[in-house]
């Protein structure tokens, strides 16, 4: 099943963060996302103007709220940066990759 079709699972803490081969296995499923220090995912999206970027942030925020998994969203003129990690374990879980795939589905490059 594609990651974007899965549902994020709430993390209650106490589970180990994904590392090494686990991250390597998931990374190809979210092209363009950077795994930073085995701690968080990061990606930048480009837009023709502020209004379009803001609309993307609103759609990404709605999906994040629906999934109960909330990334950091940085909005700038013509650009949105997304950073995701699971705060309860201070690292990455499959849910971060699921959310990344769902956010990618929202992107409509112009």
mmCIF file with all atom_site columns, C-alpha atoms in Angstrom, residues 52-87:
data_model
loop_
_atom_site.group_PDB
_atom_site.id
_atom_site.type_symbol
_atom_site.label_atom_id
_atom_site.label_alt_id
_atom_site.label_comp_id
_atom_site.label_asym_id
_atom_site.label_entity_id
_atom_site.label_seq_id
_atom_site.pdbx_PDB_ins_code
_atom_site.Cartn_x
_atom_site.Cartn_y
_atom_site.Cartn_z
_atom_site.occupancy
_atom_site.B_iso_or_equiv
_atom_site.pdbx_formal_charge
_atom_site.auth_seq_id
_atom_site.auth_comp_id
_atom_site.auth_asym_id
_atom_site.auth_atom_id
_atom_site.pdbx_PDB_model_num
ATOM 1  C CA . UNK A 1 52 ? -0.718 29.943 -3.840 1.00 0.00 ? 52 UNK A CA 1
ATOM 2  C CA . UNK A 1 53 ? 1.838  29.080 -1.159 1.00 0.00 ? 53 UNK A CA 1
ATOM 3  C CA . UNK A 1 54 ? -0.642 30.047 1.561  1.00 0.00 ? 54 UNK A CA 1
ATOM 4  C CA . UNK A 1 55 ? -3.349 27.860 0.018  1.00 0.00 ? 55 UNK A CA 1
ATOM 5  C CA . UNK A 1 56 ? -0.903 24.925 0.074  1.00 0.00 ? 56 UNK A CA 1
ATOM 6  C CA . UNK A 1 57 ? -0.119 25.565 3.761  1.00 0.00 ? 57 UNK A CA 1
ATOM 7  C CA . UNK A 1 58 ? -3.827 25.548 4.534  1.00 0.00 ? 58 UNK A CA 1
ATOM 8  C CA . UNK A 1 59 ? -4.333 22.231 2.703  1.00 0.00 ? 59 UNK A CA 1
ATOM 9  C CA . UNK A 1 60 ? -1.255 20.706 4.380  1.00 0.00 ? 60 UNK A CA 1
ATOM 10 C CA . UNK A 1 61 ? -2.480 21.934 7.758  1.00 0.00 ? 61 UNK A CA 1
ATOM 11 C CA . UNK A 1 62 ? -5.888 20.359 7.218  1.00 0.00 ? 62 UNK A CA 1
ATOM 12 C CA . UNK A 1 63 ? -4.301 16.993 6.371  1.00 0.00 ? 63 UNK A CA 1
ATOM 13 C CA . UNK A 1 64 ? -1.985 17.245 9.382  1.00 0.00 ? 64 UNK A CA 1
ATOM 14 C CA . UNK A 1 65 ? -4.909 17.962 11.678 1.00 0.00 ? 65 UNK A CA 1
ATOM 15 C CA . UNK A 1 66 ? -6.895 15.084 10.166 1.00 0.00 ? 66 UNK A CA 1
ATOM 16 C CA . UNK A 1 67 ? -3.945 12.734 10.735 1.00 0.00 ? 67 UNK A CA 1
ATOM 17 C CA . UNK A 1 68 ? -3.137 14.050 14.209 1.00 0.00 ? 68 UNK A CA 1
ATOM 18 C CA . UNK A 1 69 ? 0.489  14.489 13.134 1.00 0.00 ? 69 UNK A CA 1
ATOM 19 C CA . UNK A 1 70 ? 1.694  18.075 12.916 1.00 0.00 ? 70 UNK A CA 1
ATOM 20 C CA . UNK A 1 71 ? 4.748  19.225 10.942 1.00 0.00 ? 71 UNK A CA 1
ATOM 21 C CA . UNK A 1 72 ? 6.453  22.588 11.128 1.00 0.00 ? 72 UNK A CA 1
ATOM 22 C CA . UNK A 1 73 ? 5.308  24.697 8.173  1.00 0.00 ? 73 UNK A CA 1
ATOM 23 C CA . UNK A 1 74 ? 7.310  27.754 7.133  1.00 0.00 ? 74 UNK A CA 1
ATOM 24 C CA . UNK A 1 75 ? 5.517  30.059 4.719  1.00 0.00 ? 75 UNK A CA 1
ATOM 25 C CA . UNK A 1 76 ? 7.377  32.646 2.637  1.00 0.00 ? 76 UNK A CA 1
ATOM 26 C CA . UNK A 1 77 ? 6.622  34.417 -0.627 1.00 0.00 ? 77 UNK A CA 1
ATOM 27 C CA . UNK A 1 78 ? 6.634  31.681 -3.261 1.00 0.00 ? 78 UNK A CA 1
ATOM 28 C CA . UNK A 1 79 ? 7.937  28.989 -0.936 1.00 0.00 ? 79 UNK A CA 1
ATOM 29 C CA . UNK A 1 80 ? 6.797  26.587 1.770  1.00 0.00 ? 80 UNK A CA 1
ATOM 30 C CA . UNK A 1 81 ? 9.213  24.514 3.845  1.00 0.00 ? 81 UNK A CA 1
ATOM 31 C CA . UNK A 1 82 ? 7.950  21.463 5.697  1.00 0.00 ? 82 UNK A CA 1
ATOM 32 C CA . UNK A 1 83 ? 9.823  19.781 8.540  1.00 0.00 ? 83 UNK A CA 1
ATOM 33 C CA . UNK A 1 84 ? 8.423  16.694 10.223 1.00 0.00 ? 84 UNK A CA 1
ATOM 34 C CA . UNK A 1 85 ? 9.489  14.504 13.118 1.00 0.00 ? 85 UNK A CA 1
ATOM 35 C CA . UNK A 1 86 ? 7.711  12.786 15.973 1.00 0.00 ? 86 UNK A CA 1
ATOM 36 C CA . UNK A 1 87 ? 8.087  15.034 18.988 1.00 0.00 ? 87 UNK A CA 1
#
